[in-house]
Amino acid sequence: MQTTELPDAGGHFGQHGGVFVAETLVSALQTLRDEYLRARSDATFMAEFRHELKHFVGRPSPIFHAKRWSEHLGGAQIYLKREDLNHTGAHKINNTVGQALLARRMGKRRVIAETGAGQHGVASATVAARFGMECVVYMGAEDIARQSPNVYRMKLLGATVKAVHSGSKTLKDALNEAMRDWVTNVESTFYILGTAAGPHPYPMLVRDFQAIIGEECLWQMPELAGRQPDVVVACVGGGSNAIGIFYPYLQHESVRLIGVEAGGEGVLSGRHAAPLTANAPTGILHGFRSYLMQDADGQVLATHSVSAGLDYPGVGPEHAWLKDTGRAEYVAIDDDEALRAFHDLCRYEGIIPALESSHALAQAAKMAPGMDRDVILLVNLSGRGDKDINTVAAISGITL
Ligand SMILES: *Cc1c(COP(=O)(O)O)cnc(C)c1O
């Protein structure tokens, strides 16, 4: 089977993916899948999605040739896909617009979401306001304390933020709580999931909504650079921005695809969020099977990364499959390397990148110097870094 024809009817990408949820959600997920498949082949729905992307999100996002940084590195040419210029400052809005349109099509007036750093919560609250829906966002109590500006943003947009006090009080606990809400309120409620993970059909539909990123690159790169890139690089948390730019390139077999995980303090230190690079075993979490950081008893391990958006112990099932097939390669970039790339992009190009995106930038910076000057690296700049300036300042010993 061709990679692009996946997942199969059960939501499998090879041995990964599937549906591992409470009985009450099985039929809700089937209904969602059926409705999504109808919507995908409905020209009116797709036209409305494109209209929202253009007029509300601000697409197409440009591609920018980072000439000064490339010259400084002294090798390959680095191009940036500017998802940081989208409304709300990252790629996440592409997916929340798509899912909000689906919610409206299904007659749901209440949406829920989980969030870690608050980026997906803000993107969900944004589309809920845009479409006049009630919105509840689950967020770990620990994250609420660390990300107060995003909590206030969600409130300004009319959302209710519910603190989750269980477990480590972070993203994975918020995800559990959102699923619990969905089980209870499945008739009235649409669950807007934030990354290309979770039970089928979420990994498929999030991928399809985010694929606009790569689809635009397919016509923008020939326009700007005269041809397609040699390498596409993207950071991987759950995997939505990476699969969004990779997916349209899967059939372009000469294009190398590199996913960059959060290496934290180094993969060998054990303090990281890089299940693919660390060769983690398969496991089941949040409704799907994939590679998952866990101990010998199957207990999910604590993760670490300077970037909250990459701090997840699992990875979307399609990336696990792309690793198995060898079509994509996965590497890790540690905190220090990401921070260096963050500062470099600020100083050489006048762009403050998200710390998540800085992992992909750092990988490009690692590869470029050893390459010919006519090699093209395309990096998905998944978001802007304004949200991260307090973190960076604190690491640099500066009090704002
Ligand atoms: C959330 C986030 C990510 C990580 O999520 P993916 O689903 O892996 O894309 C990456 N970059 C930014 C800017 C984010 O906000």
XYZ file of C-alpha atoms and ligand atoms in Angstrom:
415
model
C 0.000 0.000 0.000
C 1.220 3.488 -0.823
C 1.965 5.633 2.210
C -0.361 8.333 0.882
C -3.341 5.951 0.938
C -3.090 5.477 4.688
C -4.609 5.153 7.160
C -6.658 2.014 6.422
C -10.367 1.876 7.336
C -9.488 1.124 10.972
C -7.158 4.095 11.209
C -3.918 2.092 11.036
C -0.581 3.281 9.698
C 1.144 -0.097 9.646
C 1.166 -1.295 13.273
C 0.412 2.209 14.589
C -2.779 4.232 15.098
C -6.188 2.605 15.582
C -8.904 3.285 18.143
C -8.370 2.450 21.833
C -11.119 4.299 23.695
C -14.043 3.817 26.087
C -17.086 2.104 24.568
C -19.135 5.332 24.564
C -16.646 7.024 22.262
C -16.411 4.264 19.642
C -19.611 5.249 17.868
C -18.880 8.983 18.299
C -15.561 8.473 16.513
C -17.257 6.468 13.752
C -19.788 9.260 13.244
C -16.980 11.806 13.146
C -15.079 9.744 10.573
C -18.145 9.314 8.335
C -19.034 12.999 8.553
C -15.447 14.026 7.849
C -15.195 11.761 4.790
C -18.404 13.303 3.437
C -17.139 16.823 4.166
C -13.804 16.146 2.482
C -15.504 15.302 -0.802
C -18.060 18.113 -0.469
C -16.937 21.012 -2.687
C -18.924 23.545 -0.620
C -17.259 22.497 2.637
C -13.787 22.589 1.106
C -14.449 25.987 -0.510
C -15.502 27.361 2.865
C -12.356 25.933 4.506
C -10.195 27.617 1.834
C -12.118 30.871 2.260
C -11.492 30.899 6.036
C -7.804 30.090 5.525
C -7.450 33.024 3.161
C -9.524 35.692 4.890
C -9.354 34.761 8.591
C -5.971 33.002 8.884
C -4.154 35.070 6.234
C -2.978 32.280 3.919
C -1.029 31.575 1.868
C 1.837 32.101 4.290
C 4.980 33.218 2.417
C 8.285 31.421 2.009
C 11.344 33.470 2.924
C 14.948 32.891 1.804
C 17.071 33.282 4.948
C 20.030 34.605 2.934
C 22.068 36.265 5.647
C 21.846 33.280 7.976
C 22.658 30.883 5.110
C 25.706 32.989 4.185
C 26.816 33.059 7.808
C 26.555 29.263 8.013
C 28.455 28.993 4.734
C 26.719 26.129 2.942
C 23.205 25.180 1.850
C 20.479 27.778 1.297
C 17.841 27.841 4.044
C 14.255 28.763 3.180
C 11.540 29.281 5.816
C 7.838 28.460 5.453
C 6.325 31.298 7.483
C 3.555 29.676 9.574
C 4.512 32.214 12.247
C 2.683 34.848 10.185
C -0.718 33.135 10.521
C -3.453 34.649 12.698
C -2.670 33.630 16.327
C 0.979 33.090 15.371
C 1.353 29.424 14.492
C 0.167 26.552 12.287
C -2.396 25.367 14.871
C -5.134 27.664 13.539
C -5.270 25.708 10.219
C -6.526 22.665 12.111
C -8.868 24.455 14.515
C -10.600 26.255 11.620
C -11.146 22.906 9.882
C -12.481 21.197 13.001
C -14.750 24.148 13.908
C -16.301 23.954 10.434
C -16.839 20.221 10.995
C -18.405 20.916 14.399
C -20.814 23.395 12.848
C -21.662 20.936 10.048
C -22.465 18.326 12.725
C -24.712 20.761 14.615
C -22.511 20.937 17.745
C -22.672 24.207 19.646
C -20.095 23.347 22.318
C -16.412 22.634 21.655
C -13.736 21.407 24.039
C -9.967 21.255 23.703
C -6.860 20.291 25.655
C -3.813 22.517 25.787
C -0.244 22.402 27.118
C 1.477 25.754 26.606
C -1.880 27.231 25.677
C -1.307 27.631 21.928
C -3.945 25.107 20.871
C -6.278 26.465 23.566
C -5.942 29.962 22.119
C -6.464 28.679 18.560
C -9.573 26.771 19.709
C -10.976 29.728 21.679
C -10.365 31.888 18.603
C -12.428 29.736 16.241
C -15.131 29.212 18.877
C -15.544 33.004 19.100
C -15.415 33.280 15.302
C -18.243 30.737 14.880
C -20.260 31.609 17.998
C -19.685 28.385 19.946
C -19.251 27.702 23.650
C -15.648 26.685 24.394
C -14.093 24.828 27.343
C -10.319 24.323 27.446
C -8.643 21.797 29.762
C -5.203 22.786 30.972
C -2.901 21.316 33.611
C -2.650 23.428 36.776
C 1.134 23.459 36.390
C 0.838 24.837 32.845
C -1.733 27.437 33.922
C 0.802 28.824 36.385
C 3.552 28.898 33.731
C 1.504 30.319 30.847
C -0.679 33.041 32.332
C -0.750 35.325 29.222
C -2.274 32.519 27.144
C -4.805 31.738 29.893
C -5.927 35.371 29.817
C -6.048 35.328 25.991
C -8.451 32.387 26.105
C -10.623 34.188 28.645
C -10.668 37.370 26.533
C -11.910 35.218 23.652
C -14.769 33.966 25.804
C -13.508 30.486 26.652
C -13.706 28.765 30.043
C -10.330 27.418 31.170
C -10.598 24.390 33.462
C -7.590 23.568 35.611
C -6.568 19.887 35.749
C -5.027 18.836 39.073
C -4.440 15.139 38.394
C -1.127 13.421 37.561
C 1.720 15.723 36.590
C -0.823 18.558 36.031
C 0.400 19.028 32.443
C -0.642 18.283 28.858
C -1.184 14.537 29.081
C -3.471 14.983 32.108
C -5.389 17.740 30.307
C -5.878 15.340 27.380
C -7.292 12.669 29.719
C -9.697 15.187 31.208
C -10.871 16.463 27.804
C -11.623 12.875 26.773
C -13.574 12.379 29.996
C -15.667 15.475 29.236
C -16.308 14.171 25.716
C -17.516 10.809 27.045
C -20.043 12.631 29.259
C -21.230 15.252 26.745
C -20.782 13.455 23.450
C -24.219 14.461 22.084
C -23.689 18.225 22.374
C -19.933 18.486 22.163
C -17.197 18.442 19.523
C -13.666 17.663 20.710
C -11.108 19.807 18.846
C -7.908 17.762 19.157
C -4.704 19.753 18.745
C -2.206 17.509 16.998
C -1.941 14.610 14.527
C -2.452 12.047 17.290
C -5.332 10.535 19.288
C -7.770 7.869 18.067
C -8.779 7.545 14.393
C -9.956 9.696 12.580
C -8.051 12.532 14.310
C -4.542 11.784 12.951
C -6.024 11.664 9.422
C -8.173 14.763 9.616
C -5.559 16.896 11.399
C -3.047 15.862 8.721
C -5.448 16.747 5.929
C -6.224 20.182 7.397
C -2.504 20.911 7.978
C -1.475 19.618 4.525
C -2.245 23.110 3.200
C 1.274 23.980 4.429
C 3.024 21.558 2.076
C 0.532 22.113 -0.745
C 1.467 25.781 -0.823
C 5.195 24.929 -0.748
C 4.727 22.770 -3.858
C 3.891 25.854 -5.953
C 5.808 28.465 -3.929
C 9.241 26.793 -4.075
C 9.397 26.640 -7.914
C 8.252 30.268 -7.998
C 10.853 31.496 -5.510
C 13.786 29.105 -5.912
C 13.137 27.556 -9.331
C 12.623 24.062 -7.952
C 11.528 21.883 -5.042
C 13.808 21.708 -1.982
C 16.330 18.920 -1.420
C 15.382 18.575 2.232
C 12.284 19.509 4.269
C 12.821 19.942 8.029
C 10.112 20.308 10.707
C 9.875 19.938 14.482
C 7.798 17.088 15.924
C 5.727 17.302 19.113
C 2.584 15.336 18.357
C 3.518 15.832 14.746
C 0.927 18.092 13.107
C 3.098 20.829 11.588
C 5.594 18.209 10.378
C 3.003 15.953 8.737
C 1.374 19.082 7.274
C 4.506 20.013 5.351
C 5.688 16.397 4.727
C 2.466 14.928 3.394
C 2.352 16.596 -0.053
C 6.064 15.746 -0.472
C 5.714 12.016 0.283
C 5.458 11.131 -3.420
C 8.403 13.403 -4.279
C 10.872 10.685 -3.394
C 14.010 12.718 -4.047
C 13.010 15.144 -1.274
C 14.465 14.119 2.111
C 12.090 14.573 5.040
C 13.571 15.176 8.503
C 11.493 15.350 11.692
C 13.169 16.979 14.695
C 12.247 15.910 18.206
C 13.030 17.664 21.475
C 16.317 16.304 22.805
C 15.983 18.230 26.089
C 19.186 17.755 28.082
C 20.323 15.112 25.578
C 18.738 11.803 24.508
C 21.324 9.859 26.523
C 20.432 11.816 29.697
C 16.920 10.362 29.652
C 15.565 13.910 30.109
C 14.038 14.534 26.683
C 10.853 14.229 24.620
C 12.203 12.240 21.683
C 10.450 8.833 21.506
C 11.445 8.152 17.865
C 15.115 9.102 18.210
C 15.401 7.199 21.509
C 13.846 4.070 19.909
C 11.042 3.968 22.491
C 8.867 0.825 22.406
C 5.273 0.887 21.177
C 2.507 1.553 23.665
C -1.028 2.876 23.905
C -1.860 6.352 25.202
C -4.734 8.768 24.493
C -6.580 6.334 22.249
C -3.907 5.218 19.778
C -0.857 2.981 19.430
C 2.531 4.446 18.624
C 6.059 4.725 19.928
C 5.819 5.902 23.522
C 8.342 6.804 26.228
C 7.697 4.341 29.052
C 9.522 2.335 31.690
C 9.797 -1.481 31.845
C 6.342 -1.681 33.489
C 4.708 0.415 30.774
C 4.445 3.520 32.982
C 4.611 6.654 30.831
C 7.853 8.532 31.498
C 8.143 12.193 32.401
C 9.386 14.303 29.506
C 11.601 17.328 29.397
C 12.072 20.124 26.889
C 12.730 23.853 26.989
C 9.803 24.089 24.590
C 6.382 23.312 26.066
C 4.869 22.528 22.658
C 7.220 19.581 22.079
C 6.887 18.181 25.592
C 4.859 15.031 24.809
C 5.903 11.404 25.516
C 4.285 9.942 22.390
C 4.161 10.818 18.705
C 1.467 10.769 16.024
C 1.059 7.323 14.387
C 1.887 8.448 10.851
C 5.346 9.591 11.965
C 5.912 6.225 13.653
C 4.995 4.617 10.324
C 7.218 6.978 8.294
C 10.070 6.036 10.616
C 9.376 2.311 10.091
C 9.309 2.677 6.299
C 12.367 4.934 6.248
C 10.553 7.568 4.146
C 11.258 10.161 6.851
C 14.234 10.416 9.216
C 13.963 11.526 12.832
C 16.646 13.221 14.898
C 16.782 15.126 18.180
C 18.014 18.641 18.926
C 18.752 19.480 22.537
C 17.748 22.612 24.481
C 21.082 24.404 24.027
C 21.181 23.862 20.273
C 17.594 25.089 19.905
C 18.355 28.220 21.933
C 21.384 28.992 19.745
C 19.243 28.758 16.608
C 16.583 30.918 18.293
C 19.111 33.732 18.867
C 20.672 33.304 15.420
C 17.374 33.763 13.615
C 16.622 36.867 15.690
C 19.966 38.457 14.875
C 20.534 37.371 11.267
C 17.007 37.568 9.867
C 14.914 39.763 12.171
C 12.541 36.931 13.008
C 11.832 35.729 16.577
C 10.951 32.024 16.137
C 8.974 29.802 18.520
C 11.218 27.561 20.637
C 9.498 24.560 19.011
C 10.422 25.788 15.531
C 13.945 26.578 16.775
C 14.550 22.813 16.978
C 13.954 22.499 13.223
C 16.093 25.594 12.591
C 18.930 24.109 14.652
C 18.853 20.917 12.596
C 19.131 22.967 9.386
C 22.005 24.938 10.929
C 23.749 21.652 11.746
C 23.423 20.316 8.190
C 23.947 23.432 6.077
C 27.697 24.072 6.572
C 28.676 20.658 5.165
C 26.583 21.097 2.022
C 27.071 22.782 -1.376
C 25.748 26.309 -1.764
C 23.117 25.231 -4.273
C 21.460 22.733 -1.902
C 18.060 23.896 -0.638
C 16.792 23.222 2.892
C 13.160 24.160 3.548
C 12.357 24.610 7.253
C 8.811 24.813 8.565
C 8.815 27.854 10.847
C 5.789 26.581 12.760
C 5.243 29.627 14.979
C 6.460 32.962 16.279
C 8.434 33.259 19.489
C 6.778 36.143 21.334
C 5.214 33.610 23.708
C 8.699 32.319 24.595
C 10.547 35.493 25.480
C 10.080 35.046 29.240
C 11.514 31.525 29.051
C 14.502 32.663 26.999
C 15.101 35.679 29.255
C 15.013 33.494 32.383
C 17.537 31.063 30.875
C 19.761 34.001 29.988
C 19.541 35.229 33.597
C 17.495 38.291 32.646
C 14.432 39.436 34.612
C 11.842 41.166 32.430
C 2.147 23.152 19.325
C 3.304 23.594 18.514
C 4.203 22.668 17.938
C 4.133 21.182 18.187
O 2.982 20.557 17.727
P 2.952 19.632 16.446
O 1.608 19.028 16.475
O 4.047 18.636 16.548
O 3.149 20.524 15.273
C 5.223 23.151 17.129
N 5.387 24.468 16.917
C 4.557 25.388 17.453
C 4.799 26.830 17.168
C 3.490 24.985 18.272
O 2.683 25.915 18.799
